[in-house]
Structure formats: structure tokens, C-alpha cells
Amino acid sequence: MNSTWDCIVVGGGAAGLSAGLVLGRARRRTLVVDGEGQSNRVADGIGGLLGHDTRPPVDFYAAGRAELAAHPSVELRFGEVVSGERNDDDFTLEFADGSTERARLVLLATGMDYRYPSLPGVEERWGRSVFHCPFCHGWEHRDESLGVLDRGESGVHRALLLRGWSDDVTLLTDGDPSLEPDDVDRLDAAGVAVDERPVAGLRGPGANLTAVAFADGGERPCGGLLVP
Ligand SMILES: Cc1cc2nc3c(=O)[nH]c(=O)nc-3n(C[C@H](O)[C@H](O)[C@H](O)COP(=O)(O)OP(=O)(O)OC[C@H]3O[C@@H](n4cnc5c(N)ncnc54)[C@H](O)[C@@H]3O)c2cc1C
């Protein structure tokens, strides 16, 4: 049998698994390689994905893999592709363990690299009480005291957006006092508070957030924090 795959899909998140499923249904010899680093794995549930709303991401990916397993021309392999090379008629991909595979086509579905602020307390709450997308996490934090850690026009926009999920929203500019007077008026009219004090860290048990702590020693109650 020809050892060249029709397609190697690099990445087994929603995009890569979907591609693998369609290729499997088309009876293409397909290798899906996944490093198991889907960006939303830390979240308790997926928000806003029809048919899967609030479903834990780990369950979602397990269900996707099970669907691939029903297609004999598809193989899912856990590992990392570290390099690729174009040949005359196909591609050679190298894996972290030193092995190689060839494919006529390569589909990159490697996702995005999300970078949250390097503020004490953010990492352990990322994807739960600290989030980047109100459409993904706003519902779970509706009507709580919410904060938006951001500056400039982006901060104003996101604070006004988050107002849809709570009457209690504060824009935390983290030491930046340069809001335009027009923006201050817009925030004020929408009932959004502004706190310009430098932020020192986050407080709360485990992945929960109860307060934002400031460099001056003060704290502000906060159950959910939207970050850039
Ligand atoms: C914290 C958080 C929460 C989110 N919550 C929601 C939500 O509630 N609702 C929503 O709609 N969206 C949400 N998102 C966005 C959603 O997670 C992404 O849109 C989605 O995961 C993108 O899917 P993807 O397949 O493109 O990438 P990913 O899911 O990131 O998957 C990429 C995969 O490729 C693998 N990979 C990368 N490089 C290699 C390599 N060289 N070799 C092998 N494998 C590799 C990774 O290990 C990973 O498994 C959230 C994002 C984050 C960060």
C-alpha cells in the first residue's frame, strides 16, 4: 500500500477534528496529529456552540475523536509536528519523536496562541473567572461585579460591551489616566465605573475571583475579569 497519506491534518481541535471527519467521510487516507493543547481546555464549559452549550471541552473533543474513529481511513495520533519540507510531489513532516510521515496535502489547524496579562492571579483563573471573550464566559458571570482590565479605546469598547451582562462593570485602566473626556462621558452614561489605580493582583479561592487588589493596598469586589 502507498505509505503517503492523502492529507495530514496538524492539530486536533475543533478545526482539525472537523477536517478529519470530512476527509474520513470522503474516504481519504488522513492522519490527524494533535498535541492536545486546545486553547479552551482550561474552561469549565464551552459557551455558545450550538448543540454543545456549556459542555466541558474535554468531553467535546472526546466526542469528536469518537466520530473520527468510525472512519477507517482516518488515524488520530497524539504528538507534535516539529518541521515540514516540500518534496516534488508531496510533503514530509517530522515529529517530535524523530519519526516522519509523507502526505500529498498538509492542513494546518494549529489554533491560536492566546496570551493573557502576566499579572499575579491571572494564570490559575484563566478561562474561568478571568476571560478574554464575553460571549464565551459572560453568561456564567452575568449580574456579578465585573471588571475590564484594559486601556484606551479597547478598554472603553470592552467595558461598554460587558455592560450587557451586568449593571456592575468597572474599567480598570491599571495606572493609565489618559481616558478621553468623551469616553469618560460615554462610560458614565452607561453606568460603567472607572478605576485608574495600578492593579497588583487577583484575590479569591482556587479558580474563583472575588476581588481585584491594587498597588495602594485597596481592593475592589470582582467576580469576573475581562482581559485583553
Ligand atoms: C480560555 C478560552 C476559552 C474559550 N471559550 C470559548 C467558548 O466558550 N466558546 C467558543 O466558541 N470559543 C471559545 N474559545 C475559543 C475556542 O477555544 C477556539 O476558537 C477554538 O479552540 C479554535 O479551534 P482550533 O481547532 O482552531 O484550535 P485549538 O482548539 O487551539 O486546537 C489546536 C490544536 O492544534 C494542536 N497543535 C498546535 N501545533 C501543533 C503541532 N505543531 N503539532 C501537533 N499539534 C499541534 C494543539 O495542541 C491543539 O490541540 C475559547 C478560547 C480560550 C483561550
mmCIF file of C-alpha atoms and ligand atoms in Angstrom:
data_model
loop_
_atom_site.group_PDB
_atom_site.id
_atom_site.type_symbol
_atom_site.label_atom_id
_atom_site.label_comp_id
_atom_site.label_asym_id
_atom_site.label_seq_id
_atom_site.Cartn_x
_atom_site.Cartn_y
_atom_site.Cartn_z
ATOM 1 C CA MET A 1 0.000 0.000 0.000
ATOM 2 C CA ASN A 2 1.155 3.535 -0.727
ATOM 3 C CA SER A 3 2.528 4.923 2.542
ATOM 4 C CA THR A 4 1.843 8.518 1.573
ATOM 5 C CA TRP A 5 -1.226 9.950 3.288
ATOM 6 C CA ASP A 6 -3.744 11.876 1.230
ATOM 7 C CA CYS A 7 -3.687 14.511 3.943
ATOM 8 C CA ILE A 8 -2.001 15.156 7.252
ATOM 9 C CA VAL A 9 -4.011 17.467 9.471
ATOM 10 C CA VAL A 10 -1.795 19.174 12.035
ATOM 11 C CA GLY A 11 -3.924 19.965 15.084
ATOM 12 C CA GLY A 12 -6.861 18.121 16.607
ATOM 13 C CA GLY A 13 -9.007 20.919 17.975
ATOM 14 C CA ALA A 14 -12.454 21.733 16.606
ATOM 15 C CA ALA A 15 -10.960 22.736 13.252
ATOM 16 C CA GLY A 16 -8.623 19.774 12.821
ATOM 17 C CA LEU A 17 -11.130 17.176 14.014
ATOM 18 C CA SER A 18 -13.789 18.639 11.719
ATOM 19 C CA ALA A 19 -11.389 18.431 8.798
ATOM 20 C CA GLY A 20 -10.512 14.862 9.743
ATOM 21 C CA LEU A 21 -14.185 13.920 9.887
ATOM 22 C CA VAL A 22 -14.972 15.345 6.460
ATOM 23 C CA LEU A 23 -11.882 13.736 4.946
ATOM 24 C CA GLY A 24 -12.812 10.428 6.571
ATOM 25 C CA ARG A 25 -16.302 10.609 5.135
ATOM 26 C CA ALA A 26 -14.646 11.232 1.759
ATOM 27 C CA ARG A 27 -12.581 8.047 2.322
ATOM 28 C CA ARG A 28 -9.270 9.924 2.168
ATOM 29 C CA ARG A 29 -6.287 8.417 3.954
ATOM 30 C CA THR A 30 -5.886 11.019 6.644
ATOM 31 C CA LEU A 31 -3.586 11.389 9.610
ATOM 32 C CA VAL A 32 -4.659 13.862 12.286
ATOM 33 C CA VAL A 33 -1.795 14.783 14.600
ATOM 34 C CA ASP A 34 -2.635 16.537 17.825
ATOM 35 C CA GLY A 35 -0.556 17.975 20.644
ATOM 36 C CA GLU A 36 -3.601 18.030 22.980
ATOM 37 C CA GLY A 37 -3.259 21.732 23.627
ATOM 38 C CA GLN A 38 -6.668 23.045 22.565
ATOM 39 C CA SER A 39 -6.899 26.638 23.676
ATOM 40 C CA ASN A 40 -10.156 26.258 25.627
ATOM 41 C CA ARG A 41 -9.250 23.080 27.520
ATOM 42 C CA VAL A 42 -8.945 25.027 30.779
ATOM 43 C CA ALA A 43 -12.549 26.249 30.605
ATOM 44 C CA ASP A 44 -15.317 24.523 32.571
ATOM 45 C CA GLY A 45 -17.668 24.620 29.606
ATOM 46 C CA ILE A 46 -17.985 25.778 26.016
ATOM 47 C CA GLY A 47 -20.279 28.755 25.651
ATOM 48 C CA GLY A 48 -22.385 29.433 22.579
ATOM 49 C CA LEU A 49 -21.598 26.378 20.464
ATOM 50 C CA LEU A 50 -24.981 25.158 19.268
ATOM 51 C CA GLY A 51 -25.738 21.658 20.469
ATOM 52 C CA HIS A 52 -22.857 21.781 22.940
ATOM 53 C CA ASP A 53 -23.547 24.848 25.051
ATOM 54 C CA THR A 54 -21.839 24.542 28.486
ATOM 55 C CA ARG A 55 -20.342 21.160 27.534
ATOM 56 C CA PRO A 56 -16.870 20.609 29.062
ATOM 57 C CA PRO A 57 -14.272 20.972 26.283
ATOM 58 C CA VAL A 58 -12.655 17.657 27.186
ATOM 59 C CA ASP A 59 -15.989 15.875 26.552
ATOM 60 C CA PHE A 60 -16.429 17.737 23.287
ATOM 61 C CA TYR A 61 -13.025 16.651 21.971
ATOM 62 C CA ALA A 62 -13.596 13.068 23.151
ATOM 63 C CA ALA A 63 -16.876 13.003 21.196
ATOM 64 C CA GLY A 64 -15.129 14.385 18.114
ATOM 65 C CA ARG A 65 -12.406 11.762 18.332
ATOM 66 C CA ALA A 66 -15.036 9.033 18.651
ATOM 67 C CA GLU A 67 -16.643 10.253 15.425
ATOM 68 C CA LEU A 68 -13.274 10.087 13.653
ATOM 69 C CA ALA A 69 -12.714 6.560 14.959
ATOM 70 C CA ALA A 70 -15.732 5.362 12.958
ATOM 71 C CA HIS A 71 -13.865 6.168 9.738
ATOM 72 C CA PRO A 72 -11.236 3.543 8.870
ATOM 73 C CA SER A 73 -9.226 5.793 6.561
ATOM 74 C CA VAL A 74 -8.511 8.237 9.400
ATOM 75 C CA GLU A 75 -5.894 7.835 12.101
ATOM 76 C CA LEU A 76 -5.570 10.148 15.071
ATOM 77 C CA ARG A 77 -2.113 10.317 16.557
ATOM 78 C CA PHE A 78 -1.022 12.288 19.612
ATOM 79 C CA GLY A 79 2.263 14.078 19.138
ATOM 80 C CA GLU A 80 3.819 17.211 17.764
ATOM 81 C CA VAL A 81 4.856 18.093 14.248
ATOM 82 C CA VAL A 82 8.128 19.988 14.519
ATOM 83 C CA SER A 83 9.025 20.640 10.901
ATOM 84 C CA GLY A 84 7.883 20.172 7.338
ATOM 85 C CA GLU A 85 9.505 20.014 3.964
ATOM 86 C CA ARG A 86 8.113 20.229 0.473
ATOM 87 C CA ASN A 87 9.171 17.488 -1.943
ATOM 88 C CA ASP A 88 8.495 17.371 -5.685
ATOM 89 C CA ASP A 89 5.117 15.642 -5.322
ATOM 90 C CA ASP A 90 4.316 15.702 -1.637
ATOM 91 C CA PHE A 91 5.370 16.887 1.818
ATOM 92 C CA THR A 92 7.422 15.295 4.568
ATOM 93 C CA LEU A 93 6.549 16.157 8.138
ATOM 94 C CA GLU A 94 8.819 15.415 11.059
ATOM 95 C CA PHE A 95 7.503 14.580 14.522
ATOM 96 C CA ALA A 96 8.977 15.401 17.920
ATOM 97 C CA ASP A 97 9.951 11.733 18.385
ATOM 98 C CA GLY A 98 12.064 11.903 15.218
ATOM 99 C CA SER A 99 9.681 9.891 13.026
ATOM 100 C CA THR A 100 8.464 11.220 9.673
ATOM 101 C CA GLU A 101 5.339 10.897 7.540
ATOM 102 C CA ARG A 102 4.587 11.942 3.968
ATOM 103 C CA ALA A 103 1.378 13.428 2.627
ATOM 104 C CA ARG A 104 0.082 14.841 -0.625
ATOM 105 C CA LEU A 105 -1.582 17.650 1.302
ATOM 106 C CA VAL A 106 -0.971 19.240 4.685
ATOM 107 C CA LEU A 107 -3.718 21.072 6.509
ATOM 108 C CA LEU A 108 -2.590 23.327 9.342
ATOM 109 C CA ALA A 109 -5.206 23.587 12.097
ATOM 110 C CA THR A 110 -2.879 24.580 14.897
ATOM 111 C CA GLY A 111 -5.112 27.194 16.531
ATOM 112 C CA MET A 112 -4.084 30.446 18.125
ATOM 113 C CA ASP A 113 -1.633 31.377 20.831
ATOM 114 C CA TYR A 114 -3.637 33.253 23.459
ATOM 115 C CA ARG A 115 -1.515 35.454 25.723
ATOM 116 C CA TYR A 116 -3.070 36.762 28.884
ATOM 117 C CA PRO A 117 -1.560 39.531 31.046
ATOM 118 C CA SER A 118 1.297 38.475 33.312
ATOM 119 C CA LEU A 119 -0.479 39.658 36.428
ATOM 120 C CA PRO A 120 -0.347 37.614 39.664
ATOM 121 C CA GLY A 121 -3.504 35.510 39.946
ATOM 122 C CA VAL A 122 -4.445 35.500 36.254
ATOM 123 C CA GLU A 123 -2.906 32.203 35.157
ATOM 124 C CA GLU A 124 -4.786 29.974 37.616
ATOM 125 C CA ARG A 125 -8.105 31.685 36.788
ATOM 126 C CA TRP A 126 -7.657 31.862 33.002
ATOM 127 C CA GLY A 127 -10.677 30.523 31.149
ATOM 128 C CA ARG A 128 -12.813 30.518 34.289
ATOM 129 C CA SER A 129 -13.155 33.779 36.209
ATOM 130 C CA VAL A 130 -10.598 35.566 34.007
ATOM 131 C CA PHE A 131 -11.542 35.514 30.342
ATOM 132 C CA HIS A 132 -10.964 37.248 27.024
ATOM 133 C CA CYS A 133 -14.376 36.800 25.405
ATOM 134 C CA PRO A 134 -17.655 37.924 26.994
ATOM 135 C CA PHE A 135 -19.646 35.797 24.553
ATOM 136 C CA CYS A 136 -17.852 32.684 25.833
ATOM 137 C CA HIS A 137 -17.916 33.448 29.569
ATOM 138 C CA GLY A 138 -20.221 36.419 30.160
ATOM 139 C CA TRP A 139 -23.315 34.285 30.684
ATOM 140 C CA GLU A 140 -21.661 32.350 33.515
ATOM 141 C CA HIS A 141 -20.776 35.666 35.207
ATOM 142 C CA ARG A 142 -23.977 37.563 34.493
ATOM 143 C CA ASP A 143 -25.089 40.046 37.148
ATOM 144 C CA GLU A 144 -21.819 39.723 39.064
ATOM 145 C CA SER A 145 -19.437 42.581 39.812
ATOM 146 C CA LEU A 146 -17.301 42.542 36.679
ATOM 147 C CA GLY A 147 -14.027 44.189 35.739
ATOM 148 C CA VAL A 148 -12.385 45.020 32.440
ATOM 149 C CA LEU A 149 -8.604 45.225 32.567
ATOM 150 C CA ASP A 150 -7.666 47.260 29.535
ATOM 151 C CA ARG A 151 -6.666 50.696 28.338
ATOM 152 C CA GLY A 152 -7.567 53.264 25.720
ATOM 153 C CA GLU A 153 -10.276 52.760 23.119
ATOM 154 C CA SER A 154 -10.160 48.994 23.508
ATOM 155 C CA GLY A 155 -10.884 49.260 27.219
ATOM 156 C CA VAL A 156 -13.776 51.646 26.641
ATOM 157 C CA HIS A 157 -15.262 49.422 23.952
ATOM 158 C CA ARG A 158 -14.971 46.246 26.000
ATOM 159 C CA ALA A 159 -16.323 47.861 29.175
ATOM 160 C CA LEU A 160 -19.388 49.112 27.287
ATOM 161 C CA LEU A 161 -19.788 45.667 25.719
ATOM 162 C CA LEU A 162 -19.578 43.851 29.051
ATOM 163 C CA ARG A 163 -22.256 46.145 30.437
ATOM 164 C CA GLY A 164 -24.734 43.897 28.630
ATOM 165 C CA TRP A 165 -24.021 41.148 31.159
ATOM 166 C CA SER A 166 -24.066 43.157 34.385
ATOM 167 C CA ASP A 167 -25.105 46.510 35.834
ATOM 168 C CA ASP A 168 -21.889 46.497 37.858
ATOM 169 C CA VAL A 169 -18.946 46.938 35.493
ATOM 170 C CA THR A 170 -15.674 48.718 36.264
ATOM 171 C CA LEU A 171 -13.000 49.636 33.750
ATOM 172 C CA LEU A 172 -9.597 49.069 35.347
ATOM 173 C CA THR A 173 -7.023 51.125 33.470
ATOM 174 C CA ASP A 174 -4.119 49.872 35.611
ATOM 175 C CA GLY A 175 -2.435 53.213 36.193
ATOM 176 C CA ASP A 176 -3.335 54.786 32.864
ATOM 177 C CA PRO A 177 -5.074 58.134 33.455
ATOM 178 C CA SER A 178 -5.413 59.059 29.776
ATOM 179 C CA LEU A 179 -9.090 58.385 29.005
ATOM 180 C CA GLU A 180 -10.561 60.948 26.617
ATOM 181 C CA PRO A 181 -13.267 63.216 28.125
ATOM 182 C CA ASP A 182 -15.748 61.881 25.542
ATOM 183 C CA ASP A 183 -15.013 58.335 26.645
ATOM 184 C CA VAL A 184 -15.426 59.245 30.298
ATOM 185 C CA ASP A 185 -18.849 60.678 29.414
ATOM 186 C CA ARG A 186 -19.847 57.543 27.465
ATOM 187 C CA LEU A 187 -18.801 55.267 30.298
ATOM 188 C CA ASP A 188 -20.551 57.440 32.831
ATOM 189 C CA ALA A 189 -23.754 57.489 30.784
ATOM 190 C CA ALA A 190 -23.664 53.682 30.600
ATOM 191 C CA GLY A 191 -23.100 53.362 34.344
ATOM 192 C CA VAL A 192 -19.572 51.964 33.976
ATOM 193 C CA ALA A 193 -17.204 52.913 36.804
ATOM 194 C CA VAL A 194 -13.552 53.707 36.121
ATOM 195 C CA ASP A 195 -10.711 52.832 38.482
ATOM 196 C CA GLU A 196 -7.292 54.067 37.371
ATOM 197 C CA ARG A 197 -5.211 52.599 40.186
ATOM 198 C CA PRO A 198 -2.363 50.230 39.239
ATOM 199 C CA VAL A 199 -3.518 46.634 39.665
ATOM 200 C CA ALA A 200 -1.326 44.390 41.833
ATOM 201 C CA GLY A 201 -3.116 41.037 41.574
ATOM 202 C CA LEU A 202 -6.273 38.999 41.950
ATOM 203 C CA ARG A 203 -7.916 37.511 45.035
ATOM 204 C CA GLY A 204 -10.226 34.547 45.552
ATOM 205 C CA PRO A 205 -10.219 30.819 46.305
ATOM 206 C CA GLY A 206 -8.928 28.496 43.594
ATOM 207 C CA ALA A 207 -10.079 29.495 40.126
ATOM 208 C CA ASN A 208 -12.723 31.819 41.569
ATOM 209 C CA LEU A 209 -12.268 35.549 41.679
ATOM 210 C CA THR A 210 -13.657 37.676 44.484
ATOM 211 C CA ALA A 211 -11.626 40.887 44.256
ATOM 212 C CA VAL A 212 -9.027 42.842 42.341
ATOM 213 C CA ALA A 213 -6.170 44.088 44.522
ATOM 214 C CA PHE A 214 -4.472 47.414 43.848
ATOM 215 C CA ALA A 215 -0.912 48.561 44.410
ATOM 216 C CA ASP A 216 -2.125 51.052 47.022
ATOM 217 C CA GLY A 217 -3.393 48.160 49.174
ATOM 218 C CA GLY A 218 -7.053 48.637 48.318
ATOM 219 C CA GLU A 219 -9.380 46.039 46.805
ATOM 220 C CA ARG A 220 -12.496 46.113 44.633
ATOM 221 C CA PRO A 221 -15.036 43.247 44.593
ATOM 222 C CA CYS A 222 -14.944 41.424 41.269
ATOM 223 C CA GLY A 223 -16.378 38.053 40.239
ATOM 224 C CA GLY A 224 -15.232 38.055 36.625
ATOM 225 C CA LEU A 225 -12.448 39.876 34.825
ATOM 226 C CA LEU A 226 -12.280 40.514 31.096
ATOM 227 C CA VAL A 227 -8.676 40.863 29.939
ATOM 228 C CA PRO A 228 -7.154 41.878 26.592
HETATM 229 C C1 LIG B 1 -9.804 30.091 27.642
HETATM 230 C C2 LIG B 1 -10.606 30.034 26.359
HETATM 231 C C3 LIG B 1 -11.969 29.782 26.414
HETATM 232 C C4 LIG B 1 -12.723 29.755 25.234
HETATM 233 N N1 LIG B 1 -14.064 29.543 25.328
HETATM 234 C C5 LIG B 1 -14.791 29.501 24.195
HETATM 235 C C6 LIG B 1 -16.203 29.317 24.274
HETATM 236 O O1 LIG B 1 -16.778 29.202 25.371
HETATM 237 N N2 LIG B 1 -16.910 29.299 23.113
HETATM 238 C C7 LIG B 1 -16.292 29.442 21.901
HETATM 239 O O2 LIG B 1 -16.981 29.411 20.872
HETATM 240 N N3 LIG B 1 -14.955 29.618 21.799
HETATM 241 C C8 LIG B 1 -14.204 29.650 22.912
HETATM 242 N N4 LIG B 1 -12.858 29.855 22.829
HETATM 243 C C9 LIG B 1 -12.232 29.906 21.507
HETATM 244 C C10 LIG B 1 -12.045 28.455 21.015
HETATM 245 O O3 LIG B 1 -11.366 27.707 22.000
HETATM 246 C C11 LIG B 1 -11.249 28.472 19.721
HETATM 247 O O4 LIG B 1 -11.935 29.258 18.762
HETATM 248 C C12 LIG B 1 -11.088 27.056 19.203
HETATM 249 O O5 LIG B 1 -10.454 26.251 20.167
HETATM 250 C C13 LIG B 1 -10.282 27.095 17.906
HETATM 251 O O6 LIG B 1 -10.166 25.774 17.444
HETATM 252 P P1 LIG B 1 -8.888 25.321 16.640
HETATM 253 O O7 LIG B 1 -9.119 23.896 16.282
HETATM 254 O O8 LIG B 1 -8.606 26.305 15.558
HETATM 255 O O9 LIG B 1 -7.652 25.472 17.662
HETATM 256 P P2 LIG B 1 -7.376 24.739 19.038
HETATM 257 O O10 LIG B 1 -8.618 24.304 19.709
HETATM 258 O O11 LIG B 1 -6.465 25.633 19.811
HETATM 259 O O12 LIG B 1 -6.601 23.416 18.635
HETATM 260 C C14 LIG B 1 -5.342 23.455 18.040
HETATM 261 C C15 LIG B 1 -4.697 22.112 18.296
HETATM 262 O O13 LIG B 1 -3.532 22.025 17.479
HETATM 263 C C16 LIG B 1 -2.525 21.406 18.235
HETATM 264 N N5 LIG B 1 -1.224 21.766 17.673
HETATM 265 C C17 LIG B 1 -0.680 23.004 17.541
HETATM 266 N N6 LIG B 1 0.531 22.925 16.968
HETATM 267 C C18 LIG B 1 0.746 21.602 16.744
HETATM 268 C C19 LIG B 1 1.838 20.875 16.192
HETATM 269 N N7 LIG B 1 2.936 21.503 15.740
HETATM 270 N N8 LIG B 1 1.745 19.526 16.132
HETATM 271 C C20 LIG B 1 0.629 18.880 16.583
HETATM 272 N N9 LIG B 1 -0.429 19.520 17.107
HETATM 273 C C21 LIG B 1 -0.366 20.864 17.193
HETATM 274 C C22 LIG B 1 -2.722 21.926 19.642
HETATM 275 O O14 LIG B 1 -2.082 21.074 20.588
HETATM 276 C C23 LIG B 1 -4.244 21.918 19.738
HETATM 277 O O15 LIG B 1 -4.728 20.694 20.251
HETATM 278 C C24 LIG B 1 -12.088 29.937 23.985
HETATM 279 C C25 LIG B 1 -10.705 30.187 23.936
HETATM 280 C C26 LIG B 1 -9.970 30.234 25.104
HETATM 281 C C27 LIG B 1 -8.489 30.513 25.042
#
